[in-house]
Short mmCIF file of C-alpha atoms in Angstrom, two decimals:
data_model
loop_
_atom_site.label_atom_id
_atom_site.label_comp_id
_atom_site.label_asym_id
_atom_site.label_seq_id
_atom_site.Cartn_x
_atom_site.Cartn_y
_atom_site.Cartn_z
CA MET A 1 -87.55 -47.64 147.86
CA LYS A 2 -90.06 -50.46 147.53
CA LYS A 3 -88.69 -52.36 151.09
CA THR A 4 -89.36 -48.94 151.97
CA THR A 5 -92.77 -49.81 150.77
CA SER A 6 -93.34 -53.16 151.96
CA ILE A 7 -92.35 -52.05 155.26
CA LEU A 8 -95.21 -48.68 155.06
CA LEU A 9 -98.30 -52.30 154.38
CA ALA A 10 -96.24 -53.41 156.73
CA LEU A 11 -97.10 -50.75 160.13
CA LEU A 12 -100.13 -49.94 158.20
CA PHE A 13 -101.55 -53.54 158.63
CA VAL A 14 -99.70 -54.33 161.91
CA ALA A 15 -101.41 -50.35 163.15
CA ALA A 16 -105.08 -51.91 162.03
CA VAL A 17 -105.24 -55.33 163.43
CA PHE A 18 -103.34 -53.92 166.83
CA ALA A 19 -106.30 -51.67 166.76
CA ASN A 20 -109.04 -53.39 165.91
CA CYS A 21 -108.43 -56.44 168.73
CA THR A 22 -109.69 -56.73 171.45
CA PRO A 23 -106.56 -56.93 174.46
CA LYS A 24 -107.41 -59.73 177.11
CA GLU A 25 -104.45 -61.46 179.35
CA GLU A 26 -103.62 -64.29 178.21
CA LYS A 27 -102.47 -63.07 174.54
CA ASP A 28 -98.72 -62.54 173.68
CA ASN A 29 -98.89 -60.07 171.30
CA THR A 30 -95.23 -59.48 172.23
CA PRO A 31 -94.55 -60.62 168.28
CA VAL A 32 -97.49 -57.78 167.07
CA LEU A 33 -94.89 -55.71 169.64
CA ALA A 34 -91.80 -56.55 167.31
CA LEU A 35 -93.33 -56.52 164.41
CA LEU A 36 -94.25 -52.66 164.82
CA LEU A 37 -91.13 -51.74 166.73
CA TYR A 38 -89.32 -53.23 164.06
CA ALA A 39 -91.57 -51.36 161.60
CA ASN A 40 -91.04 -47.82 163.03
CA ASP A 41 -87.55 -48.01 163.42
CA GLN A 42 -87.30 -49.24 159.51
CA LEU A 43 -89.50 -45.80 159.43
CA SER A 44 -86.27 -44.00 161.38
CA GLY A 45 -84.31 -42.30 160.41
CA ASN A 46 -81.72 -40.84 157.68
CA CYS A 47 -79.49 -42.27 154.78
CA ALA A 48 -76.52 -40.83 154.63
CA THR A 49 -74.45 -41.88 150.48
CA VAL A 50 -70.74 -41.94 150.87
CA THR A 51 -68.89 -41.53 147.34
CA ARG A 52 -64.94 -41.76 148.31
CA ASN A 53 -63.17 -39.19 145.96
CA ASN A 54 -59.82 -40.54 146.55
CA THR A 55 -57.64 -42.09 149.08
CA THR A 56 -58.05 -39.26 152.10
CA SER A 57 -61.80 -37.71 150.49
CA TYR A 58 -64.94 -38.45 151.33
CA SER A 59 -68.42 -36.95 150.98
CA ALA A 60 -71.99 -37.73 151.93
CA SER A 61 -75.17 -36.80 150.47
CA LEU A 62 -78.27 -36.11 153.14
CA THR A 63 -81.27 -37.50 152.05
CA SER A 64 -84.95 -37.72 154.34
CA VAL A 65 -85.01 -41.94 153.35
CA PRO A 66 -85.48 -43.51 155.61
CA LYS A 67 -83.30 -46.68 157.54
CA GLY A 68 -85.15 -49.22 155.77
CA GLY A 69 -84.73 -47.87 151.74
CA CYS A 70 -81.33 -46.14 152.62
CA LYS A 71 -79.14 -48.79 149.32
CA ILE A 72 -76.92 -48.33 147.18
CA SER A 73 -78.25 -49.99 143.28
CA SER A 74 -76.27 -52.34 143.00
CA SER A 75 -77.70 -52.93 139.25
CA LYS A 76 -78.39 -50.86 136.01
CA ALA A 77 -81.44 -52.59 136.54
CA GLU A 78 -82.14 -50.72 140.46
CA VAL A 79 -80.72 -48.22 139.78
CA GLU A 80 -83.71 -47.47 136.86
CA ALA A 81 -86.44 -48.63 139.11
CA SER A 82 -85.17 -46.11 141.19
CA TYR A 83 -85.45 -43.11 138.79
CA ASN A 84 -88.69 -44.39 138.05
CA THR A 85 -90.32 -44.31 141.21
CA GLN A 86 -88.54 -40.52 142.54
CA LYS A 87 -90.04 -39.91 138.78
CA THR A 88 -93.40 -41.12 139.40
CA ASN A 89 -93.19 -39.63 143.07
CA VAL A 90 -92.79 -36.07 141.71
CA VAL A 91 -95.07 -36.26 138.82
CA ALA A 92 -97.80 -37.43 140.62
CA TYR A 93 -96.76 -33.58 142.43
CA PHE A 94 -96.88 -32.26 139.24
CA THR A 95 -100.24 -33.68 137.99
CA LYS A 96 -102.23 -32.35 141.75
CA ALA A 97 -101.11 -29.07 140.14
CA GLY A 98 -102.34 -28.89 137.49
CA SER A 99 -101.92 -28.19 133.67
CA SER A 100 -99.38 -25.08 134.79
CA CYS A 101 -96.54 -27.74 135.16
CA ASP A 102 -97.09 -29.55 131.47
CA ALA A 103 -94.18 -28.48 130.24
CA VAL A 104 -91.80 -28.89 133.39
CA THR A 105 -93.76 -32.21 133.80
CA THR A 106 -92.29 -33.65 129.68
CA ALA A 107 -88.78 -31.89 130.71
CA PHE A 108 -88.50 -33.28 133.61
CA ASN A 109 -90.24 -37.01 132.17
CA ASN A 110 -87.79 -36.32 129.70
CA SER A 111 -84.36 -35.60 131.99
CA VAL A 112 -84.51 -38.68 133.95
CA ASN A 113 -85.10 -41.31 130.73
CA THR A 114 -82.55 -39.66 130.31
CA LEU A 115 -80.13 -41.16 132.66
CA ILE A 116 -81.80 -43.76 132.84
CA THR A 117 -80.41 -44.28 129.51
CA ASN A 118 -76.64 -43.06 130.62
CA SER A 119 -76.83 -45.83 132.58
CA ASN A 120 -77.71 -48.66 130.97
CA ASN A 121 -75.29 -47.48 128.44
CA THR A 122 -72.81 -47.17 130.75
CA ASP A 123 -70.37 -49.97 130.30
CA ASP A 124 -70.13 -52.74 132.65
CA ALA A 125 -66.40 -51.96 134.32
CA THR A 126 -67.02 -48.31 134.14
CA PHE A 127 -70.71 -49.25 136.55
CA ALA A 128 -69.18 -51.56 138.82
CA ALA A 129 -66.68 -49.50 139.86
CA SER A 130 -69.10 -46.07 140.34
CA VAL A 131 -70.86 -48.82 142.69
CA GLU A 132 -67.64 -49.86 144.45
CA LYS A 133 -67.36 -46.48 145.00
CA GLN A 134 -70.10 -46.11 146.96
CA ARG A 135 -71.75 -47.00 150.41
CA ALA A 136 -74.58 -46.07 152.39
CA PHE A 137 -75.51 -45.46 155.60
CA SER A 138 -77.92 -45.14 158.40
CA ILE A 139 -78.32 -41.49 160.39
CA GLY A 140 -80.34 -40.61 163.24
CA ASN A 141 -80.99 -36.89 161.70
CA LEU A 142 -79.94 -35.20 158.18
CA VAL A 143 -79.89 -31.76 159.57
CA THR A 144 -77.41 -33.42 163.56
CA GLU A 145 -75.24 -34.48 161.18
CA SER A 146 -74.53 -31.92 158.72
CA THR A 147 -75.29 -28.98 161.84
CA LEU A 148 -71.61 -27.98 160.34
CA LYS A 149 -71.47 -27.94 157.16
CA LEU A 150 -74.47 -25.83 158.05
CA LYS A 151 -73.43 -23.40 160.77
CA ASN A 152 -69.88 -22.87 158.61
CA THR A 153 -70.86 -23.20 154.98
CA ASP A 154 -74.48 -22.15 154.90
CA GLY A 155 -74.16 -19.19 158.00
CA ARG A 156 -77.19 -20.33 160.07
CA THR A 157 -76.64 -19.59 163.41
CA ASP A 158 -78.05 -22.09 166.30
CA ALA A 159 -80.85 -20.63 166.15
CA GLN A 160 -81.64 -21.23 162.91
CA ILE A 161 -80.39 -24.73 163.03
CA ALA A 162 -82.12 -25.69 166.21
CA ALA A 163 -85.64 -24.87 164.16
CA MET A 164 -85.03 -26.80 161.42
CA SER A 165 -86.13 -30.72 161.31
CA PRO A 166 -85.40 -33.26 158.67
CA ALA A 167 -88.24 -33.29 156.51
CA SER A 168 -90.50 -36.79 155.35
CA LEU A 169 -89.49 -38.91 152.19
CA ASP A 170 -93.48 -37.17 150.89
CA GLU A 171 -92.23 -33.96 151.04
CA MET A 172 -88.04 -34.13 149.52
CA PHE A 173 -90.83 -35.49 146.17
CA PHE A 174 -92.55 -31.77 146.97
CA LEU A 175 -89.74 -30.04 147.18
CA THR A 176 -88.20 -31.85 144.45
CA ALA A 177 -91.37 -31.07 142.13
CA ILE A 178 -91.56 -26.90 142.83
CA SER A 179 -87.44 -27.03 142.22
CA THR A 180 -87.89 -28.59 139.36
CA ALA A 181 -90.30 -26.00 138.32
CA GLY A 182 -88.37 -22.82 139.81
CA ASN A 183 -85.39 -23.97 138.23
CA ALA A 184 -87.30 -23.58 135.27
CA GLY A 185 -88.64 -20.41 135.53
CA VAL A 186 -92.45 -21.71 135.41
CA VAL A 187 -93.41 -19.29 138.39
CA ALA A 188 -97.17 -20.80 137.81
CA CYS A 189 -96.16 -24.13 138.48
CA VAL A 190 -94.22 -23.39 141.88
CA THR A 191 -97.64 -21.11 142.73
CA ALA A 192 -99.71 -24.30 142.19
CA LEU A 193 -97.71 -26.63 143.59
CA LYS A 194 -96.99 -24.61 147.22
CA ALA A 195 -100.67 -24.29 146.90
CA LEU A 196 -100.96 -27.85 147.04
CA ASN A 197 -99.53 -27.54 150.35
CA GLN A 198 -98.48 -24.30 151.34
CA THR A 199 -97.40 -24.67 155.41
CA ALA A 200 -95.21 -27.46 153.68
CA ALA A 201 -94.17 -25.23 151.02
CA ASP A 202 -92.77 -22.61 153.52
CA ALA A 203 -90.84 -24.55 155.17
CA LEU A 204 -88.70 -26.27 152.73
CA THR A 205 -87.89 -23.82 151.16
CA SER A 206 -88.40 -20.40 153.52
CA THR A 207 -84.81 -18.71 153.86
CA PRO A 208 -82.92 -20.77 156.20
CA PRO A 209 -85.86 -23.66 155.56
CA THR A 210 -87.20 -25.26 158.83
CA LYS A 211 -87.98 -28.76 157.38
CA VAL A 212 -84.18 -29.68 154.90
CA ALA A 213 -84.80 -32.92 152.46
CA LEU A 214 -81.34 -32.21 151.23
CA SER A 215 -78.45 -31.43 153.06
CA SER A 216 -73.95 -32.58 152.99
CA CYS A 217 -71.11 -33.30 154.82
CA THR A 218 -67.14 -33.23 153.87
CA TYR A 219 -64.98 -35.23 155.53
CA GLY A 220 -61.24 -37.75 155.47
CA SER A 221 -57.88 -37.01 156.62
CA ALA A 222 -57.54 -33.14 156.51
CA GLN A 223 -61.47 -32.89 158.96
CA PRO A 224 -61.63 -33.68 162.61
CA ALA A 225 -64.24 -36.01 163.23
CA THR A 226 -66.67 -34.67 165.56
CA THR A 227 -70.06 -35.87 164.15
CA LYS A 228 -70.90 -39.88 162.57
CA CYS A 229 -70.98 -37.97 159.58
CA ALA A 230 -67.69 -36.89 159.75
CA THR A 231 -66.35 -39.62 161.37
CA LEU A 232 -67.73 -42.51 157.84
CA ASN A 233 -65.39 -42.53 156.53
CA THR A 234 -64.22 -45.06 159.03
CA GLU A 235 -66.82 -47.65 157.69
CA PHE A 236 -66.40 -47.59 154.68
#
């Protein structure tokens, strides 16, 4: 996430410079254009976190994390930093939604802090073995990559899938906040959260959603290779 943040800052800087300078024929803008294209590339696409379940079975969690932030946390410090980043972004929505989310905020903080504690208390060998079983791969579009799952498991029609698009990283945090409050049964908090951005909330929580922040796929020797997701195990 730190890498993604630095890229965002770089993109904003380049955009500001690009917008406020007067181009001249003799000036070579190639480096600026290259940086802008690189930043856009790092912010595009989604991420597949692949887990090797056994020698013939691999599963992937597909998220809205962009290419620049698509990585596996390889140390306990990185895991803690990742959890804290997620916690900060989700809690920010609870705070904006007001006092109706206070209890959910406390419970969410406690849950994430427990995950951090458990990770830090894991013995080094077990932690290393868990990391070794995971890989992160950039994918183009989590909806496209999970089409088979959306159709065969979730029962979505071709038209419904065509209407879906990947959510942004910020929308993924927004959905996490809504889902957390919903799972806790705090209706007032859910209502307050959705009111922050009703359009985004409707897209993320409709049945089926038109914006997808999280999906998955399962593949291995028993499943034919039909998409990038289905063949990620060959890159493991």
